[in-house]
CSV table of C-alpha atoms in Angstrom, one decimal:
chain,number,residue,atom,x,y,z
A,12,UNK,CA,-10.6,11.6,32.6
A,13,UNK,CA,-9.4,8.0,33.0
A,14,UNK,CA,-12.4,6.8,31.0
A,15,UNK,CA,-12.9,9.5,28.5
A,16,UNK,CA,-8.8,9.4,27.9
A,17,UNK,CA,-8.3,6.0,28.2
A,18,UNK,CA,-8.4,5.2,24.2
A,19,UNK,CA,-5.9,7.7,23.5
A,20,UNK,CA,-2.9,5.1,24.7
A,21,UNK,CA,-1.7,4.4,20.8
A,22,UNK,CA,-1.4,8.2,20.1
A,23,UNK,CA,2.1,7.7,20.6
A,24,UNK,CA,2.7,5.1,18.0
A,25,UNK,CA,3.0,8.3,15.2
A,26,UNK,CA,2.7,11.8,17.3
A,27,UNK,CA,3.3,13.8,14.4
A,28,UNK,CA,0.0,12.9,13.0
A,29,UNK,CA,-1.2,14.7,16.2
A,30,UNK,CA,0.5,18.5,15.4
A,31,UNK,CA,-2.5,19.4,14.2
A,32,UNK,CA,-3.7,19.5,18.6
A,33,UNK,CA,-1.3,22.1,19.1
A,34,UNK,CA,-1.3,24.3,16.1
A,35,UNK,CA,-4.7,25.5,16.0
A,36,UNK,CA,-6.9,25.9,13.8
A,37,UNK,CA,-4.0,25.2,10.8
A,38,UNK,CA,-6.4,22.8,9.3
A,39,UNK,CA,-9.0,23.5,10.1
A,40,UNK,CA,-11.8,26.5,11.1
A,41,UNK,CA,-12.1,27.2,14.9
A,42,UNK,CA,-15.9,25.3,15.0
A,43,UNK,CA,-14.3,22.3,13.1
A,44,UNK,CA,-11.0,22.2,15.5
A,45,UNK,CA,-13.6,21.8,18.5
A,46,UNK,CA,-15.7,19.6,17.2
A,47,UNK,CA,-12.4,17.3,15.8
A,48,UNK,CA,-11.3,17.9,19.5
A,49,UNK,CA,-13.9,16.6,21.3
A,50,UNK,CA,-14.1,13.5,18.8
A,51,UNK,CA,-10.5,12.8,20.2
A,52,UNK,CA,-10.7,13.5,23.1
A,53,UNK,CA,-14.5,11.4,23.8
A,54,UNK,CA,-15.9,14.6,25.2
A,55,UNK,CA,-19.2,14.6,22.5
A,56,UNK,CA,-22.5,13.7,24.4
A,57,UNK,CA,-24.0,10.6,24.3
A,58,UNK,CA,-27.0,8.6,26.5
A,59,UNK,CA,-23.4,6.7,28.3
A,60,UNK,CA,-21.6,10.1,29.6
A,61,UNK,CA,-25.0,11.6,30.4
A,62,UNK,CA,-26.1,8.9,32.3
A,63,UNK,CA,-22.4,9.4,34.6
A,64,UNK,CA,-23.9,9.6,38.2
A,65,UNK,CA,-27.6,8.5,36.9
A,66,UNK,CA,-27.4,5.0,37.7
A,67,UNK,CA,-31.1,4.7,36.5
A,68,UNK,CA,-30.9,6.8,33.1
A,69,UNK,CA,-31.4,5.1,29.9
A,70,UNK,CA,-28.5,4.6,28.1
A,71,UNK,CA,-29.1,2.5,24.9
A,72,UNK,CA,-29.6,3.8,21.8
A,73,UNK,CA,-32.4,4.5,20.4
A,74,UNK,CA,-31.7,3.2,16.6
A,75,UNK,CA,-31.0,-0.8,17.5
A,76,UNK,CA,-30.7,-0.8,21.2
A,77,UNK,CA,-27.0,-1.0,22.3
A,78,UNK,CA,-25.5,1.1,25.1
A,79,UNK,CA,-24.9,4.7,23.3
A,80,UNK,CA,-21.6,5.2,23.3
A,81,UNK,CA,-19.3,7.4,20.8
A,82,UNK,CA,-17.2,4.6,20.1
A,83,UNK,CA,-20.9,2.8,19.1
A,84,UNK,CA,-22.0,5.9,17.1
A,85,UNK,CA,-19.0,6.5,15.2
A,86,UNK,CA,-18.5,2.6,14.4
A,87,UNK,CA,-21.5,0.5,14.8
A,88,UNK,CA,-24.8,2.0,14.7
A,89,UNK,CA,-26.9,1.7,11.7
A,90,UNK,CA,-28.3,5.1,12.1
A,91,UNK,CA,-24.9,6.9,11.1
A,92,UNK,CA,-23.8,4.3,8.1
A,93,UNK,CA,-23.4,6.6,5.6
A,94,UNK,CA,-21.4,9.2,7.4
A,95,UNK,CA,-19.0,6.2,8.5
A,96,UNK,CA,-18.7,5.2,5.1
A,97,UNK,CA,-17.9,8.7,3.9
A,98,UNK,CA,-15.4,9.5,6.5
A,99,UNK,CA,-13.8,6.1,4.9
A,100,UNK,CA,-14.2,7.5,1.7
A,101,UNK,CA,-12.6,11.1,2.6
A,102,UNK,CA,-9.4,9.3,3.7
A,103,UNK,CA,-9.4,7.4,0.2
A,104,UNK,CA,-9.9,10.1,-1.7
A,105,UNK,CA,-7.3,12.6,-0.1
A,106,UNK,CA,-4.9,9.5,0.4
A,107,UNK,CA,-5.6,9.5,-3.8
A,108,UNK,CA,-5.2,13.3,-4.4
A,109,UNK,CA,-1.9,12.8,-3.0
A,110,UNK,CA,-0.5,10.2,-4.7
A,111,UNK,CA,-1.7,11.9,-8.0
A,112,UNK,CA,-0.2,14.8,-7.3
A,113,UNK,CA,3.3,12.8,-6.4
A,114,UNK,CA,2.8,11.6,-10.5
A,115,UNK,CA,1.8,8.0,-9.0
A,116,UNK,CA,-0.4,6.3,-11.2
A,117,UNK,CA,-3.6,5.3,-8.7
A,118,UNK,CA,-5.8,2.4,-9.1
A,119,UNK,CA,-9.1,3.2,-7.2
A,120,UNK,CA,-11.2,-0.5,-5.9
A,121,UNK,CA,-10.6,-2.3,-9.2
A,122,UNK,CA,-12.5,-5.7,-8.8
A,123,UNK,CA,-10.1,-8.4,-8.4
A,124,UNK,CA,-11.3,-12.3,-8.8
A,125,UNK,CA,-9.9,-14.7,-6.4
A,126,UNK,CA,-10.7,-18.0,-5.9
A,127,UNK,CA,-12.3,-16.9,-2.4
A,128,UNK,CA,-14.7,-14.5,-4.4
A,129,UNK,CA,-13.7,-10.7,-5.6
A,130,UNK,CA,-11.5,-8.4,-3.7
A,131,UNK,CA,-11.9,-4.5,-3.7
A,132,UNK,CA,-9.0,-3.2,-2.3
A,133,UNK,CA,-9.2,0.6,-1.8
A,134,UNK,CA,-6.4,1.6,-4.1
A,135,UNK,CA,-3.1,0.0,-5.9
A,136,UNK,CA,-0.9,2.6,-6.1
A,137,UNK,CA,2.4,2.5,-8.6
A,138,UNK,CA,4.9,4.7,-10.7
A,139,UNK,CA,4.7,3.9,-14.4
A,140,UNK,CA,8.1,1.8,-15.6
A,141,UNK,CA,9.0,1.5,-11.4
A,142,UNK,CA,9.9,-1.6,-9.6
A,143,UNK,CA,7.2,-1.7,-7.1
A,144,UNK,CA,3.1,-1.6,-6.7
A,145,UNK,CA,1.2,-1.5,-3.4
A,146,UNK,CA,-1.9,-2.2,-2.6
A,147,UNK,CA,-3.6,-0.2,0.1
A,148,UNK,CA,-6.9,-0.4,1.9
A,149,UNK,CA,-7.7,2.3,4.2
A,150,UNK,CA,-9.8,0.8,7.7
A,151,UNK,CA,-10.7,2.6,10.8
A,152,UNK,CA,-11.0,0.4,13.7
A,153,UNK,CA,-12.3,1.1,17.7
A,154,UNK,CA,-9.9,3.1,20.2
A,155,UNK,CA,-9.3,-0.1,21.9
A,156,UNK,CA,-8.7,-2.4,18.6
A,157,UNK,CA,-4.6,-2.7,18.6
A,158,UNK,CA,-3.7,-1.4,15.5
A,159,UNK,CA,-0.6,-3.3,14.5
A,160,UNK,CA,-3.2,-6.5,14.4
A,161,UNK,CA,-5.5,-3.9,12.1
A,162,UNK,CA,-3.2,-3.4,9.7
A,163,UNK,CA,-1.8,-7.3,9.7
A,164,UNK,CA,-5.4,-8.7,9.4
A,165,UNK,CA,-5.5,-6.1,6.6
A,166,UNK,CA,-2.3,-7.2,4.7
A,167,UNK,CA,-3.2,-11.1,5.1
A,168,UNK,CA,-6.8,-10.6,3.6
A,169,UNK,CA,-4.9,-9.0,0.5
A,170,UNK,CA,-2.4,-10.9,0.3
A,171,UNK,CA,-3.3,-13.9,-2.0
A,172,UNK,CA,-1.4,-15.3,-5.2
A,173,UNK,CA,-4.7,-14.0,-7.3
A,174,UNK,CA,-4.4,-10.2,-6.6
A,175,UNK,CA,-0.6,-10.6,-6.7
A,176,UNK,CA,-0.8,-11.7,-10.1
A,177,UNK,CA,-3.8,-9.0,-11.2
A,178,UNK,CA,-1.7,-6.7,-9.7
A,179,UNK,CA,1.7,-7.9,-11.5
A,180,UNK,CA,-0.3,-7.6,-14.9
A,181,UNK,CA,-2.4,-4.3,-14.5
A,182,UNK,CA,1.5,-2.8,-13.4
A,183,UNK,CA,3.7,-4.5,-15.3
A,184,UNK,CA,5.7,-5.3,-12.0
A,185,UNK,CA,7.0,-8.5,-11.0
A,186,UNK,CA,5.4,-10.4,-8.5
A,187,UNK,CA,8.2,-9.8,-5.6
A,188,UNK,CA,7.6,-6.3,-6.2
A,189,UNK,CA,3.8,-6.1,-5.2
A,190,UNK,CA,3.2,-5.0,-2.0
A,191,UNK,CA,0.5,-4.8,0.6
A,192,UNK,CA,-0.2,-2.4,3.4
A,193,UNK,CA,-3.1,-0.2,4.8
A,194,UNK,CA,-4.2,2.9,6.0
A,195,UNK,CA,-5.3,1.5,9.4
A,196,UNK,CA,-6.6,4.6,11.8
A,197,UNK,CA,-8.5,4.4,14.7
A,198,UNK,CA,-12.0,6.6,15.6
A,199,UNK,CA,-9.6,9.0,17.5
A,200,UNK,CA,-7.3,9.7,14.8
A,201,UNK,CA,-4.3,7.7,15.5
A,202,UNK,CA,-2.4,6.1,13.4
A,203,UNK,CA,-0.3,2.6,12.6
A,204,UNK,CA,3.2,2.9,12.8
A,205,UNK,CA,3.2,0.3,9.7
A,206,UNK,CA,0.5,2.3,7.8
A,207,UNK,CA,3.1,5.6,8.3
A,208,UNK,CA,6.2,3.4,6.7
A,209,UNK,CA,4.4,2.5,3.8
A,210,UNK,CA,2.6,6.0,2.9
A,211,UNK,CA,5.9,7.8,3.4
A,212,UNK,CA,7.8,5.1,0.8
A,213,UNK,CA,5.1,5.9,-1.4
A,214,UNK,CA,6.2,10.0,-0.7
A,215,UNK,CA,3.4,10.7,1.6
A,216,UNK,CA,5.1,14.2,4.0
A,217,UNK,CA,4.6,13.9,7.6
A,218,UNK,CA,2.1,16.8,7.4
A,219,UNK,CA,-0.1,14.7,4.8
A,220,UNK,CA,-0.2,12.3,6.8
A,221,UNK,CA,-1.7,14.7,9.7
A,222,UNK,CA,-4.0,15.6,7.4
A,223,UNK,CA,-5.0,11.9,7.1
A,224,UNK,CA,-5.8,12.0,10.7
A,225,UNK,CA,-7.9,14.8,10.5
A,226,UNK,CA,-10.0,14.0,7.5
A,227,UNK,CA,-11.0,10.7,10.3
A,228,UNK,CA,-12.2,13.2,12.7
A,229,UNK,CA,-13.5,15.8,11.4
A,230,UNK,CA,-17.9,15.7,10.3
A,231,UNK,CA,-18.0,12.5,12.4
């Protein structure tokens, strides 16, 4: 328990993104509700948990060799690269939907030249004739990655004087106006406190923002 639970310790920062545990299957069908469970919860098999008590079972993986671990699997290995990039891109495109549907005008990795080469952030987000833009990149980092420093490192790699002033010209808002944030989860499901401030300025509902959580655990 201590091991498998231990990367659970930032579920706290944003519980409600976490209902989803006790409701059921609200979301999603009983199979899927395991499955996103056991994701959570590090209870999937791997060479690591089989080998608990086997001191002499092999335990590295056999796509490239590193200890086989679910935290490798799901963020590493080069054998499940597409899946990890479309669980990224199923939190991008919901994260989108919603937005869309809250009659935000989305811009979805526009190409952005800086003088330190060109910059794809996930989405710019932004209300035609408001006051404010953001730009948002969604990341999902290890259970052990602190994810107020995710969502910083996020912010400063966006924040630069070029995208400020793509960004002030695609939106027509001024410069003070653009902001940066992220959608920074980890492989667990939980989420930044700073990433829940800026999706609920942009409207995002507490339950949307479960769903966001879901969408990272669910088909990993």
């Amino acid at each position: 328990k201590a091991v498998d639970g231990r990367g659970l310790h930032q579920h706290s920062l944003v519980p409600s993104v976490h209902n989803w545990v006790g409701s059921g299957t609200a979301l999603l069908t009983g199979r899927a509700y395991i499955h996103a469970i056991q994701v959570r919860s590090n209870l999937l098999t791997t060479k690591l948990r089989q080998a608990r008590g086997r001191p002499r079972a092999d335990i590295h993986c056999e796509a490239c060799g590193r200890i086989e671990s679910l935290g490798h699997i799901l963020q590493v290995c080069p054998k499940t690269s597409f899946e990890r990039n479309e669980r990224h891109d199923r939190i991008v495109r919901y994260v989108n939907s919603v937005c869309v549907k809250r009659h935000l005008t989305v811009m979805v990795e526009p190409a952005i030249p800086t003088q330190e080469g060109t910059r794809r952030p996930d989405l710019v987000v932004y209300r035609p004739g408001g006051d404010t833009a953001v730009v948002l990149d969604v990341t999902i980092a290890a259970d052990n990655a602190v994810l107020s420093d995710v969502h910083r490192r996020k912010v400063q790699y966006y924040d630069k004087p070029d995208i400020r002033e793509y960004v002030c010209r695609a939106t027509r808002v001024a410069p003070e106006r653009v902001k940066f944030g992220s959608v920074s989860l980890n492989w667990r499901g939980a989420l930044a406190l700073e990433s829940e401030n800026v999706l609920k300025e942009l409207g995002l509902t507490s339950r949307e923002l479960e769903v966001i959580s879901v969408r990272c655990l669910e088909s990993c």
